[in-house]
Structures are given as C-alpha cells and as structure tokens.
PDB file of C-alpha atoms in Angstrom:
ATOM      1  CA  MET A   1      -6.506  -3.116 -10.723  1.00  0.00           C
ATOM      2  CA  GLU A   2      -7.223  -3.341  -6.984  1.00  0.00           C
ATOM      3  CA  ASN A   3      -8.533  -6.915  -7.339  1.00  0.00           C
ATOM      4  CA  ARG A   4      -5.324  -8.015  -9.028  1.00  0.00           C
ATOM      5  CA  VAL A   5      -3.205  -6.322  -6.358  1.00  0.00           C
ATOM      6  CA  VAL A   6      -5.138  -8.237  -3.681  1.00  0.00           C
ATOM      7  CA  GLU A   7      -4.572 -11.492  -5.596  1.00  0.00           C
ATOM      8  CA  ILE A   8      -0.852 -10.741  -5.851  1.00  0.00           C
ATOM      9  CA  GLU A   9      -0.696  -9.964  -2.126  1.00  0.00           C
ATOM     10  CA  LYS A  10      -2.222 -13.383  -1.416  1.00  0.00           C
ATOM     11  CA  GLU A  11       0.240 -15.091  -3.784  1.00  0.00           C
ATOM     12  CA  ILE A  12       3.188 -13.368  -2.121  1.00  0.00           C
ATOM     13  CA  ASN A  13       1.865 -14.323   1.304  1.00  0.00           C
ATOM     14  CA  LYS A  14       1.858 -17.987   0.216  1.00  0.00           C
ATOM     15  CA  LEU A  15       5.532 -17.668  -0.750  1.00  0.00           C
ATOM     16  CA  ILE A  16       6.693 -16.391   2.663  1.00  0.00           C
ATOM     17  CA  THR A  17       7.728 -19.782   4.039  1.00  0.00           C
ATOM     18  CA  ASP A  18       9.594 -20.730   0.853  1.00  0.00           C
ATOM     19  CA  LEU A  19      11.312 -17.337   0.802  1.00  0.00           C
ATOM     20  CA  LEU A  20      12.364 -16.971   4.418  1.00  0.00           C
ATOM     21  CA  ILE A  21      12.885 -20.419   5.972  1.00  0.00           C
ATOM     22  CA  PRO A  22      15.907 -21.357   3.781  1.00  0.00           C
ATOM     23  CA  ILE A  23      17.516 -17.978   4.455  1.00  0.00           C
ATOM     24  CA  ARG A  24      17.000 -18.179   8.195  1.00  0.00           C
ATOM     25  CA  ALA A  25      17.887 -21.850   8.530  1.00  0.00           C
ATOM     26  CA  SER A  26      20.899 -22.115   6.240  1.00  0.00           C
ATOM     27  CA  LYS A  27      21.517 -18.707   4.607  1.00  0.00           C
ATOM     28  CA  ALA A  28      20.381 -20.229   1.310  1.00  0.00           C
ATOM     29  CA  ILE A  29      18.230 -18.628  -1.376  1.00  0.00           C
ATOM     30  CA  ASN A  30      15.224 -20.509  -2.746  1.00  0.00           C
ATOM     31  CA  LYS A  31      15.741 -19.288  -6.307  1.00  0.00           C
ATOM     32  CA  GLU A  32      12.405 -20.590  -7.563  1.00  0.00           C
ATOM     33  CA  ALA A  33      10.465 -18.779  -4.830  1.00  0.00           C
ATOM     34  CA  PHE A  34      12.367 -15.525  -5.344  1.00  0.00           C
ATOM     35  CA  ASP A  35      11.930 -15.750  -9.122  1.00  0.00           C
ATOM     36  CA  LYS A  36       8.153 -16.022  -8.528  1.00  0.00           C
ATOM     37  CA  LEU A  37       8.278 -13.084  -6.115  1.00  0.00           C
ATOM     38  CA  PHE A  38      10.199 -10.911  -8.561  1.00  0.00           C
ATOM     39  CA  LEU A  39       7.708 -11.666 -11.359  1.00  0.00           C
ATOM     40  CA  LEU A  40       4.874 -10.633  -9.040  1.00  0.00           C
ATOM     41  CA  LEU A  41       6.737  -7.488  -7.993  1.00  0.00           C
ATOM     42  CA  GLU A  42       7.249  -6.582 -11.640  1.00  0.00           C
ATOM     43  CA  GLU A  43       3.487  -6.767 -12.101  1.00  0.00           C
ATOM     44  CA  VAL A  44       2.838  -4.748  -8.935  1.00  0.00           C
ATOM     45  CA  LYS A  45       5.287  -2.099 -10.124  1.00  0.00           C
ATOM     46  CA  THR A  46       3.291  -1.687 -13.320  1.00  0.00           C
ATOM     47  CA  LEU A  47      -0.093  -1.753 -11.572  1.00  0.00           C
ATOM     48  CA  VAL A  48       0.703   0.908  -8.961  1.00  0.00           C
ATOM     49  CA  SER A  49       2.797   3.236 -11.097  1.00  0.00           C
ATOM     50  CA  GLY A  50       1.301   6.706 -10.844  1.00  0.00           C
ATOM     51  CA  GLU A  51      -1.226   5.707  -8.170  1.00  0.00           C
ATOM     52  CA  LEU A  52      -1.593   7.893  -5.084  1.00  0.00           C
ATOM     53  CA  THR A  53      -2.090   4.933  -2.734  1.00  0.00           C
ATOM     54  CA  ILE A  54      -1.274   1.253  -2.614  1.00  0.00           C
ATOM     55  CA  ASN A  55      -2.702  -1.672  -0.662  1.00  0.00           C
ATOM     56  CA  ARG A  56      -1.504  -1.367   2.947  1.00  0.00           C
ATOM     57  CA  ARG A  57      -1.360  -5.143   3.497  1.00  0.00           C
ATOM     58  CA  LEU A  58       0.830  -5.516   0.420  1.00  0.00           C
ATOM     59  CA  ALA A  59       3.143  -2.710   1.562  1.00  0.00           C
ATOM     60  CA  GLY A  60       3.446  -4.315   4.998  1.00  0.00           C
ATOM     61  CA  LEU A  61       4.139  -7.733   3.515  1.00  0.00           C
ATOM     62  CA  LEU A  62       6.851  -6.357   1.244  1.00  0.00           C
ATOM     63  CA  PHE A  63       8.382  -4.477   4.167  1.00  0.00           C
ATOM     64  CA  PHE A  64       8.392  -7.678   6.244  1.00  0.00           C
ATOM     65  CA  ILE A  65      10.091  -9.680   3.489  1.00  0.00           C
ATOM     66  CA  TYR A  66      12.670  -6.970   2.849  1.00  0.00           C
ATOM     67  CA  THR A  67      13.561  -6.433   6.505  1.00  0.00           C
ATOM     68  CA  SER A  68      13.731 -10.192   7.155  1.00  0.00           C
ATOM     69  CA  VAL A  69      16.064 -10.844   4.234  1.00  0.00           C
ATOM     70  CA  SER A  70      18.107  -7.741   5.015  1.00  0.00           C
ATOM     71  CA  ALA A  71      18.542  -8.822   8.641  1.00  0.00           C
ATOM     72  CA  GLU A  72      19.846 -12.214   7.522  1.00  0.00           C
ATOM     73  CA  ALA A  73      22.248 -10.555   5.089  1.00  0.00           C
ATOM     74  CA  GLU A  74      23.878  -8.782   8.018  1.00  0.00           C
ATOM     75  CA  HIS A  75      25.047 -12.192   9.263  1.00  0.00           C
ATOM     76  CA  THR A  76      26.649 -13.373   6.029  1.00  0.00           C
ATOM     77  CA  HIS A  77      29.669 -12.592   3.916  1.00  0.00           C
ATOM     78  CA  TYR A  78      29.112  -9.903   1.272  1.00  0.00           C
ATOM     79  CA  SER A  79      29.669 -12.477  -1.487  1.00  0.00           C
ATOM     80  CA  ASN A  80      26.589 -14.432  -0.358  1.00  0.00           C
ATOM     81  CA  PRO A  81      23.702 -14.348  -2.889  1.00  0.00           C
ATOM     82  CA  ILE A  82      21.473 -12.937  -0.137  1.00  0.00           C
ATOM     83  CA  PHE A  83      23.065  -9.544  -0.823  1.00  0.00           C
ATOM     84  CA  ILE A  84      21.950  -9.684  -4.460  1.00  0.00           C
ATOM     85  CA  VAL A  85      18.403 -10.534  -3.354  1.00  0.00           C
ATOM     86  CA  VAL A  86      18.377  -7.652  -0.862  1.00  0.00           C
ATOM     87  CA  ALA A  87      19.522  -5.241  -3.573  1.00  0.00           C
ATOM     88  CA  LYS A  88      16.864  -6.485  -5.976  1.00  0.00           C
ATOM     89  CA  LEU A  89      14.145  -6.215  -3.310  1.00  0.00           C
ATOM     90  CA  GLU A  90      15.303  -2.706  -2.461  1.00  0.00           C
ATOM     91  CA  ASP A  91      15.151  -1.725  -6.122  1.00  0.00           C
ATOM     92  CA  TYR A  92      11.602  -3.059  -6.494  1.00  0.00           C
ATOM     93  CA  LEU A  93      10.443  -1.427  -3.268  1.00  0.00           C
ATOM     94  CA  GLY A  94      11.830   1.890  -4.406  1.00  0.00           C
ATOM     95  CA  LYS A  95       9.930   1.657  -7.670  1.00  0.00           C
ATOM     96  CA  ILE A  96       6.704   0.378  -6.075  1.00  0.00           C
ATOM     97  CA  LEU A  97       6.550   2.789  -3.162  1.00  0.00           C
ATOM     98  CA  TRP A  98       7.820   5.937  -4.841  1.00  0.00           C
ATOM     99  CA  ASP A  99       7.345   7.450  -8.283  1.00  0.00           C
ATOM    100  CA  SER A 100      10.600   9.357  -8.562  1.00  0.00           C
ATOM    101  CA  PRO A 101      10.291  12.874  -9.978  1.00  0.00           C
ATOM    102  CA  PHE A 102      13.759  12.342 -11.456  1.00  0.00           C
ATOM    103  CA  GLY A 103      12.647   9.769 -14.025  1.00  0.00           C
ATOM    104  CA  ASN A 104      12.979   6.009 -14.344  1.00  0.00           C
ATOM    105  CA  GLY A 105      16.709   5.968 -13.629  1.00  0.00           C
ATOM    106  CA  ILE A 106      16.305   6.748  -9.936  1.00  0.00           C
TER     107      ILE A 106
END
C-alpha cells in the first residue's frame, strides 16, 4: 500500500503545473488534469481508509493544491467552475484525512 501511495504522490506532483497555472493565469480549470487528480484521490481514499497515518508528503501536497485553488476562488464569481473544484477537493480531503465516526455520509 505504501509504495502505491508514494507513486500516487509522484503522479500528483507531476500534475501541479497543469492544475494550478491555468487557474492562476486565467481563472480557468484544466478539466483533464483535475479529472486525473480526482481519479488518483479516489484511489488514495480507498488506500488510506482506516489507516492511522498517511504519507506526510502527500498530505502536504494535497494541502498545497487545495489552498492554492481555494485562494484563487476567492477572486472569482461564485458561478465560476473553480468553486466546484474547491468543493470536490474539500470533500476528498475530508475523506482522506479523517475517518468520520459518523459514517460515510459525513
């Protein structure tokens, strides 16, 4: 499991430029890059579910992506697709970083 998490962390790291440059430069979403990210996050969610710890580099990378996208969303209209991406990232982070005692709905 840990080897796959490290591989995923490296794959996500390679996506950073494709994820963040369009948002910062023109408030545009690179749908293909975010679709790849969300597939990887789905896998991470499954891999770390129930684990006591997760890879610190991966957690930091996900935090960086989330805060970067969230910061750009603050400078756009609420109808901009960036808000949808922020919400989806937040949902994944919640599920990756915390196993809710209240079940899968939270």
